[in-house]
PDB file of C-alpha atoms in Angstrom:
ATOM      1  CA  MET A 247     170.583  84.024  81.588  1.00 95.00           C
ATOM      2  CA  VAL A 248     170.147  86.464  78.707  1.00 97.00           C
ATOM      3  CA  VAL A 249     166.633  87.621  77.881  1.00 98.00           C
ATOM      4  CA  GLY A 250     166.011  89.515  74.669  1.00 97.00           C
ATOM      5  CA  LEU A 251     163.480  92.316  74.600  1.00 97.00           C
ATOM      6  CA  THR A 252     162.170  93.478  71.257  1.00 96.00           C
ATOM      7  CA  GLY A 253     159.191  95.148  69.643  1.00 95.00           C
ATOM      8  CA  GLY A 254     158.327  97.400  66.760  1.00 92.00           C
ATOM      9  CA  ILE A 255     158.898 101.139  66.751  1.00 92.00           C
ATOM     10  CA  GLY A 256     156.592 102.937  69.176  1.00 94.00           C
ATOM     11  CA  SER A 257     155.626  99.773  71.077  1.00 95.00           C
ATOM     12  CA  GLY A 258     157.071 101.244  74.281  1.00 94.00           C
ATOM     13  CA  LYS A 259     160.175  99.070  74.762  1.00 94.00           C
ATOM     14  CA  THR A 260     161.997 101.836  76.667  1.00 92.00           C
ATOM     15  CA  THR A 261     159.158 102.206  79.161  1.00 94.00           C
ATOM     16  CA  ILE A 262     159.091  98.443  79.799  1.00 96.00           C
ATOM     17  CA  LEU A 263     162.900  98.360  80.128  1.00 96.00           C
ATOM     18  CA  LYS A 264     162.783 101.103  82.766  1.00 95.00           C
ATOM     19  CA  TYR A 265     160.293  99.015  84.695  1.00 97.00           C
ATOM     20  CA  PHE A 266     162.510  95.889  84.547  1.00 98.00           C
ATOM     21  CA  LYS A 267     165.421  98.082  85.662  1.00 97.00           C
ATOM     22  CA  SER A 268     163.359  99.231  88.660  1.00 97.00           C
ATOM     23  CA  LEU A 269     163.006  95.527  89.567  1.00 97.00           C
ATOM     24  CA  GLY A 270     166.811  95.305  89.727  1.00 97.00           C
ATOM     25  CA  VAL A 271     167.359  93.687  86.331  1.00 98.00           C
ATOM     26  CA  PRO A 272     170.520  94.868  84.504  1.00 98.00           C
ATOM     27  CA  VAL A 273     169.542  96.244  81.101  1.00 97.00           C
ATOM     28  CA  TYR A 274     171.667  96.559  77.948  1.00 97.00           C
ATOM     29  CA  ILE A 275     170.276  98.731  75.147  1.00 95.00           C
ATOM     30  CA  ALA A 276     172.013  97.574  71.965  1.00 92.00           C
ATOM     31  CA  ASP A 277     171.038 100.637  69.920  1.00 90.00           C
ATOM     32  CA  GLN A 278     172.361 103.103  72.528  1.00 93.00           C
ATOM     33  CA  GLU A 279     175.601 101.166  72.914  1.00 95.00           C
ATOM     34  CA  ALA A 280     176.017 100.982  69.127  1.00 94.00           C
ATOM     35  CA  LYS A 281     175.684 104.777  68.882  1.00 94.00           C
ATOM     36  CA  ALA A 282     178.179 105.253  71.708  1.00 96.00           C
ATOM     37  CA  LEU A 283     180.680 102.894  70.042  1.00 96.00           C
ATOM     38  CA  MET A 284     180.217 104.601  66.668  1.00 96.00           C
ATOM     39  CA  ASN A 285     181.350 107.800  68.385  1.00 95.00           C
ATOM     40  CA  SER A 286     184.122 106.355  70.570  1.00 95.00           C
ATOM     41  CA  SER A 287     185.767 103.549  68.570  1.00 95.00           C
ATOM     42  CA  THR A 288     188.503 104.788  66.225  1.00 95.00           C
ATOM     43  CA  GLU A 289     188.297 101.538  64.279  1.00 96.00           C
ATOM     44  CA  ILE A 290     184.542 101.892  63.653  1.00 96.00           C
ATOM     45  CA  LYS A 291     184.994 105.565  62.711  1.00 96.00           C
ATOM     46  CA  GLN A 292     187.665 104.740  60.126  1.00 96.00           C
ATOM     47  CA  GLN A 293     185.562 101.946  58.605  1.00 97.00           C
ATOM     48  CA  LEU A 294     182.417 104.079  58.438  1.00 96.00           C
ATOM     49  CA  ILE A 295     184.315 106.943  56.803  1.00 96.00           C
ATOM     50  CA  ARG A 296     185.699 104.446  54.280  1.00 96.00           C
ATOM     51  CA  LEU A 297     182.140 103.236  53.606  1.00 96.00           C
ATOM     52  CA  PHE A 298     180.241 106.549  53.580  1.00 96.00           C
ATOM     53  CA  GLY A 299     182.908 109.194  53.047  1.00 95.00           C
ATOM     54  CA  ASP A 300     183.981 112.079  55.308  1.00 95.00           C
ATOM     55  CA  GLU A 301     180.376 113.228  55.745  1.00 95.00           C
ATOM     56  CA  ALA A 302     179.775 110.243  58.076  1.00 95.00           C
ATOM     57  CA  TYR A 303     181.150 112.399  60.909  1.00 96.00           C
ATOM     58  CA  LYS A 304     180.717 116.109  61.619  1.00 94.00           C
ATOM     59  CA  GLU A 305     183.442 117.530  63.871  1.00 92.00           C
ATOM     60  CA  GLY A 306     184.241 114.023  65.097  1.00 90.00           C
ATOM     61  CA  VAL A 307     180.613 113.202  65.966  1.00 94.00           C
ATOM     62  CA  LEU A 308     178.512 110.673  64.074  1.00 95.00           C
ATOM     63  CA  ASN A 309     176.339 112.424  61.470  1.00 95.00           C
ATOM     64  CA  ARG A 310     173.197 110.397  62.171  1.00 90.00           C
ATOM     65  CA  ALA A 311     170.898 112.313  59.814  1.00 89.00           C
ATOM     66  CA  PHE A 312     173.322 111.754  56.917  1.00 93.00           C
ATOM     67  CA  LEU A 313     173.733 108.026  57.685  1.00 92.00           C
ATOM     68  CA  SER A 314     169.980 107.464  58.174  1.00 87.00           C
ATOM     69  CA  ALA A 315     169.252 109.048  54.808  1.00 87.00           C
ATOM     70  CA  LYS A 316     171.936 106.891  53.153  1.00 90.00           C
ATOM     71  CA  ILE A 317     170.879 103.530  54.594  1.00 88.00           C
ATOM     72  CA  PHE A 318     167.117 104.084  54.639  1.00 78.00           C
ATOM     73  CA  SER A 319     166.711 103.267  50.957  1.00 78.00           C
ATOM     74  CA  ASP A 320     169.820 101.095  50.482  1.00 86.00           C
ATOM     75  CA  LYS A 321     169.630  97.657  52.096  1.00 84.00           C
ATOM     76  CA  ALA A 322     173.127  96.652  50.916  1.00 91.00           C
ATOM     77  CA  LEU A 323     174.671  99.727  52.526  1.00 93.00           C
ATOM     78  CA  LEU A 324     172.752  99.036  55.752  1.00 88.00           C
ATOM     79  CA  GLN A 325     174.115  95.473  55.800  1.00 89.00           C
ATOM     80  CA  LYS A 326     177.672  96.743  55.286  1.00 94.00           C
ATOM     81  CA  MET A 327     177.268  99.216  58.143  1.00 94.00           C
ATOM     82  CA  ASN A 328     175.812  96.502  60.391  1.00 90.00           C
ATOM     83  CA  ALA A 329     178.736  94.215  59.515  1.00 92.00           C
ATOM     84  CA  ILE A 330     181.065  96.907  60.886  1.00 95.00           C
ATOM     85  CA  VAL A 331     179.053  97.818  64.008  1.00 94.00           C
ATOM     86  CA  HIS A 332     177.304  94.608  65.153  1.00 90.00           C
ATOM     87  CA  PRO A 333     180.415  92.514  65.945  1.00 92.00           C
ATOM     88  CA  LYS A 334     181.767  95.381  68.086  1.00 95.00           C
ATOM     89  CA  VAL A 335     178.465  95.687  69.953  1.00 94.00           C
ATOM     90  CA  ALA A 336     178.404  91.898  70.473  1.00 92.00           C
ATOM     91  CA  ALA A 337     181.929  91.995  71.946  1.00 95.00           C
ATOM     92  CA  HIS A 338     181.006  94.974  74.144  1.00 96.00           C
ATOM     93  CA  PHE A 339     177.908  93.107  75.371  1.00 96.00           C
ATOM     94  CA  LYS A 340     180.000  90.022  76.254  1.00 96.00           C
ATOM     95  CA  THR A 341     182.326  92.136  78.401  1.00 97.00           C
ATOM     96  CA  TRP A 342     179.354  93.882  80.044  1.00 97.00           C
ATOM     97  CA  LEU A 343     177.642  90.541  80.706  1.00 97.00           C
ATOM     98  CA  GLN A 344     180.678  89.169  82.571  1.00 97.00           C
ATOM     99  CA  GLN A 345     180.405  92.078  85.018  1.00 97.00           C
ATOM    100  CA  GLN A 346     176.754  91.379  85.932  1.00 97.00           C
ATOM    101  CA  GLU A 347     175.764  89.445  89.018  1.00 94.00           C
ATOM    102  CA  ALA A 348     171.964  89.424  88.678  1.00 95.00           C
ATOM    103  CA  PRO A 349     170.064  86.167  88.007  1.00 95.00           C
ATOM    104  CA  TYR A 350     169.280  87.391  84.491  1.00 97.00           C
ATOM    105  CA  VAL A 351     169.880  90.394  82.229  1.00 98.00           C
ATOM    106  CA  ILE A 352     167.802  91.952  79.477  1.00 98.00           C
ATOM    107  CA  LYS A 353     169.335  92.919  76.160  1.00 97.00           C
ATOM    108  CA  GLU A 354     167.066  95.210  74.180  1.00 95.00           C
ATOM    109  CA  ALA A 355     167.359  95.078  70.402  1.00 91.00           C
ATOM    110  CA  ALA A 356     164.694  96.318  67.994  1.00 85.00           C
ATOM    111  CA  ILE A 357     165.425  93.813  65.238  1.00 85.00           C
ATOM    112  CA  ILE A 358     166.264  90.492  66.911  1.00 92.00           C
ATOM    113  CA  PHE A 359     164.130  88.488  64.463  1.00 93.00           C
ATOM    114  CA  GLU A 360     164.885  90.607  61.391  1.00 85.00           C
ATOM    115  CA  ASN A 361     168.610  89.932  61.961  1.00 84.00           C
ATOM    116  CA  ASN A 362     167.961  86.256  62.778  1.00 89.00           C
ATOM    117  CA  HIS A 363     169.612  86.654  66.210  1.00 90.00           C
ATOM    118  CA  GLN A 364     166.972  84.824  68.279  1.00 94.00           C
ATOM    119  CA  ASP A 365     169.412  81.989  69.076  1.00 94.00           C
ATOM    120  CA  GLN A 366     171.544  84.435  71.099  1.00 94.00           C
ATOM    121  CA  TYR A 367     168.902  84.576  73.850  1.00 97.00           C
ATOM    122  CA  ASP A 368     167.546  82.140  76.424  1.00 97.00           C
ATOM    123  CA  TYR A 369     164.093  83.761  76.210  1.00 97.00           C
ATOM    124  CA  ILE A 370     162.571  86.553  74.154  1.00 98.00           C
ATOM    125  CA  ILE A 371     159.983  89.099  75.293  1.00 98.00           C
ATOM    126  CA  THR A 372     158.138  91.042  72.605  1.00 97.00           C
ATOM    127  CA  VAL A 373     156.369  94.309  73.393  1.00 97.00           C
ATOM    128  CA  ILE A 374     153.389  95.085  71.178  1.00 97.00           C
ATOM    129  CA  ALA A 375     150.812  97.878  71.005  1.00 96.00           C
ATOM    130  CA  ASP A 376     148.006  98.936  68.677  1.00 96.00           C
ATOM    131  CA  GLU A 377     149.430 100.396  65.468  1.00 95.00           C
ATOM    132  CA  ALA A 378     147.493 103.670  65.769  1.00 96.00           C
ATOM    133  CA  LEU A 379     148.933 104.167  69.250  1.00 96.00           C
ATOM    134  CA  ARG A 380     152.466 103.325  68.042  1.00 96.00           C
ATOM    135  CA  ILE A 381     152.200 105.860  65.206  1.00 95.00           C
ATOM    136  CA  GLN A 382     150.920 108.500  67.641  1.00 96.00           C
ATOM    137  CA  ARG A 383     153.793 107.818  70.091  1.00 95.00           C
ATOM    138  CA  VAL A 384     156.530 108.048  67.450  1.00 93.00           C
ATOM    139  CA  MET A 385     155.078 111.187  65.872  1.00 94.00           C
ATOM    140  CA  ALA A 386     155.024 112.834  69.310  1.00 94.00           C
ATOM    141  CA  ARG A 387     158.494 111.558  70.272  1.00 92.00           C
ATOM    142  CA  ASP A 388     160.419 112.107  67.021  1.00 89.00           C
ATOM    143  CA  GLY A 389     158.330 114.701  65.243  1.00 91.00           C
ATOM    144  CA  ALA A 390     158.080 112.184  62.377  1.00 89.00           C
ATOM    145  CA  THR A 391     155.276 112.207  59.827  1.00 92.00           C
ATOM    146  CA  GLU A 392     152.637 109.477  59.843  1.00 94.00           C
ATOM    147  CA  ASP A 393     153.909 108.200  56.464  1.00 92.00           C
ATOM    148  CA  LYS A 394     157.496 107.982  57.730  1.00 88.00           C
ATOM    149  CA  VAL A 395     156.390 105.970  60.802  1.00 90.00           C
ATOM    150  CA  LYS A 396     154.236 103.664  58.666  1.00 92.00           C
ATOM    151  CA  SER A 397     157.149 102.982  56.310  1.00 86.00           C
ATOM    152  CA  ILE A 398     159.387 102.061  59.282  1.00 85.00           C
ATOM    153  CA  ILE A 399     156.667  99.737  60.627  1.00 88.00           C
ATOM    154  CA  LYS A 400     156.393  98.122  57.187  1.00 86.00           C
ATOM    155  CA  ASN A 401     160.148  97.396  57.198  1.00 81.00           C
ATOM    156  CA  GLN A 402     159.946  95.548  60.525  1.00 85.00           C
ATOM    157  CA  TRP A 403     158.486  92.115  61.188  1.00 89.00           C
ATOM    158  CA  SER A 404     154.763  92.208  61.941  1.00 92.00           C
ATOM    159  CA  ASP A 405     153.653  91.924  65.575  1.00 93.00           C
ATOM    160  CA  ALA A 406     151.878  88.655  64.687  1.00 94.00           C
ATOM    161  CA  ASP A 407     155.141  87.104  63.428  1.00 94.00           C
ATOM    162  CA  LYS A 408     157.114  88.386  66.429  1.00 95.00           C
ATOM    163  CA  VAL A 409     154.504  87.047  68.865  1.00 96.00           C
ATOM    164  CA  LYS A 410     154.695  83.569  67.286  1.00 96.00           C
ATOM    165  CA  ALA A 411     158.478  83.530  67.677  1.00 96.00           C
ATOM    166  CA  SER A 412     158.536  84.899  71.267  1.00 97.00           C
ATOM    167  CA  ASP A 413     158.456  83.249  74.682  1.00 97.00           C
ATOM    168  CA  PHE A 414     156.608  86.144  76.350  1.00 98.00           C
ATOM    169  CA  VAL A 415     154.446  88.999  75.073  1.00 98.00           C
ATOM    170  CA  ILE A 416     153.629  92.304  76.767  1.00 98.00           C
ATOM    171  CA  VAL A 417     150.694  94.259  75.337  1.00 97.00           C
ATOM    172  CA  ASN A 418     151.559  97.897  76.010  1.00 97.00           C
ATOM    173  CA  ASN A 419     148.308  99.762  75.321  1.00 96.00           C
ATOM    174  CA  SER A 420     147.812 100.502  79.027  1.00 94.00           C
ATOM    175  CA  LEU A 421     150.848 101.140  81.218  1.00 94.00           C
ATOM    176  CA  LYS A 422     149.347  99.492  84.293  1.00 96.00           C
ATOM    177  CA  GLU A 423     148.514  96.249  82.453  1.00 96.00           C
ATOM    178  CA  ALA A 424     151.914  96.250  80.754  1.00 97.00           C
ATOM    179  CA  LYS A 425     153.719  96.623  84.110  1.00 97.00           C
ATOM    180  CA  ASP A 426     151.586  93.864  85.676  1.00 97.00           C
ATOM    181  CA  LYS A 427     152.525  91.553  82.796  1.00 98.00           C
ATOM    182  CA  ALA A 428     156.220  92.506  83.078  1.00 98.00           C
ATOM    183  CA  LEU A 429     156.143  91.642  86.769  1.00 98.00           C
ATOM    184  CA  GLN A 430     154.563  88.242  85.993  1.00 98.00           C
ATOM    185  CA  ILE A 431     157.300  87.568  83.429  1.00 98.00           C
ATOM    186  CA  HIS A 432     159.993  88.658  85.900  1.00 97.00           C
ATOM    187  CA  ASN A 433     158.677  86.221  88.526  1.00 97.00           C
ATOM    188  CA  SER A 434     158.356  83.412  86.019  1.00 96.00           C
ATOM    189  CA  LEU A 435     161.958  83.953  84.802  1.00 97.00           C
ATOM    190  CA  LEU A 436     163.205  83.831  88.406  1.00 96.00           C
ATOM    191  CA  LYS A 437     161.253  80.578  88.889  1.00 95.00           C
ATOM    192  CA  LYS A 438     162.885  79.071  85.796  1.00 91.00           C
ATOM    193  CA  LEU A 439     166.275  79.825  87.350  1.00 89.00           C
ATOM    194  CA  ASN A 440     165.326  78.439  90.770  1.00 84.00           C
ATOM    195  CA  PRO A 441     162.636  75.820  90.222  1.00 81.00           C
TER     196      PRO A 441
END
């Protein structure tokens, strides 16, 4: 069974994932794997250089700052990049999934709904948190400005929309409550598998 885990920037997805991992659940972080593939796959490298030019890579390593700046304001370019990277990540995930023996796995992806990928999951968990707290977390983590974080939040689906489309919701304003909720979800997923 494949469970999707999503949530807006700064909602604390990574923290919740670590907790699920501590419960023995295999976890696949789509964004991390995409970055790894963008650095290791010759085919992806060639296609990205064709799309963005030689500046896409610096000394053979993905030039993330350059790419972020390029795609941030250009939706068409972002879609072209995703069309190169997403199918490779999907294939990588399939291979990874076949090697797992746990009752269920979690695949974390920040934009499940934005990319209309919800049908790829048996269940979806959304992590939410108060916007002020999310902004604070991202500013501390990335050194980003408040305006930059707000503009990223604006580009993502609202928490209200995500909640409506999700099977489970974890409110991550307090770590203890969030972990308690994650444990409840874990037990309820195991029950669904073995009624």
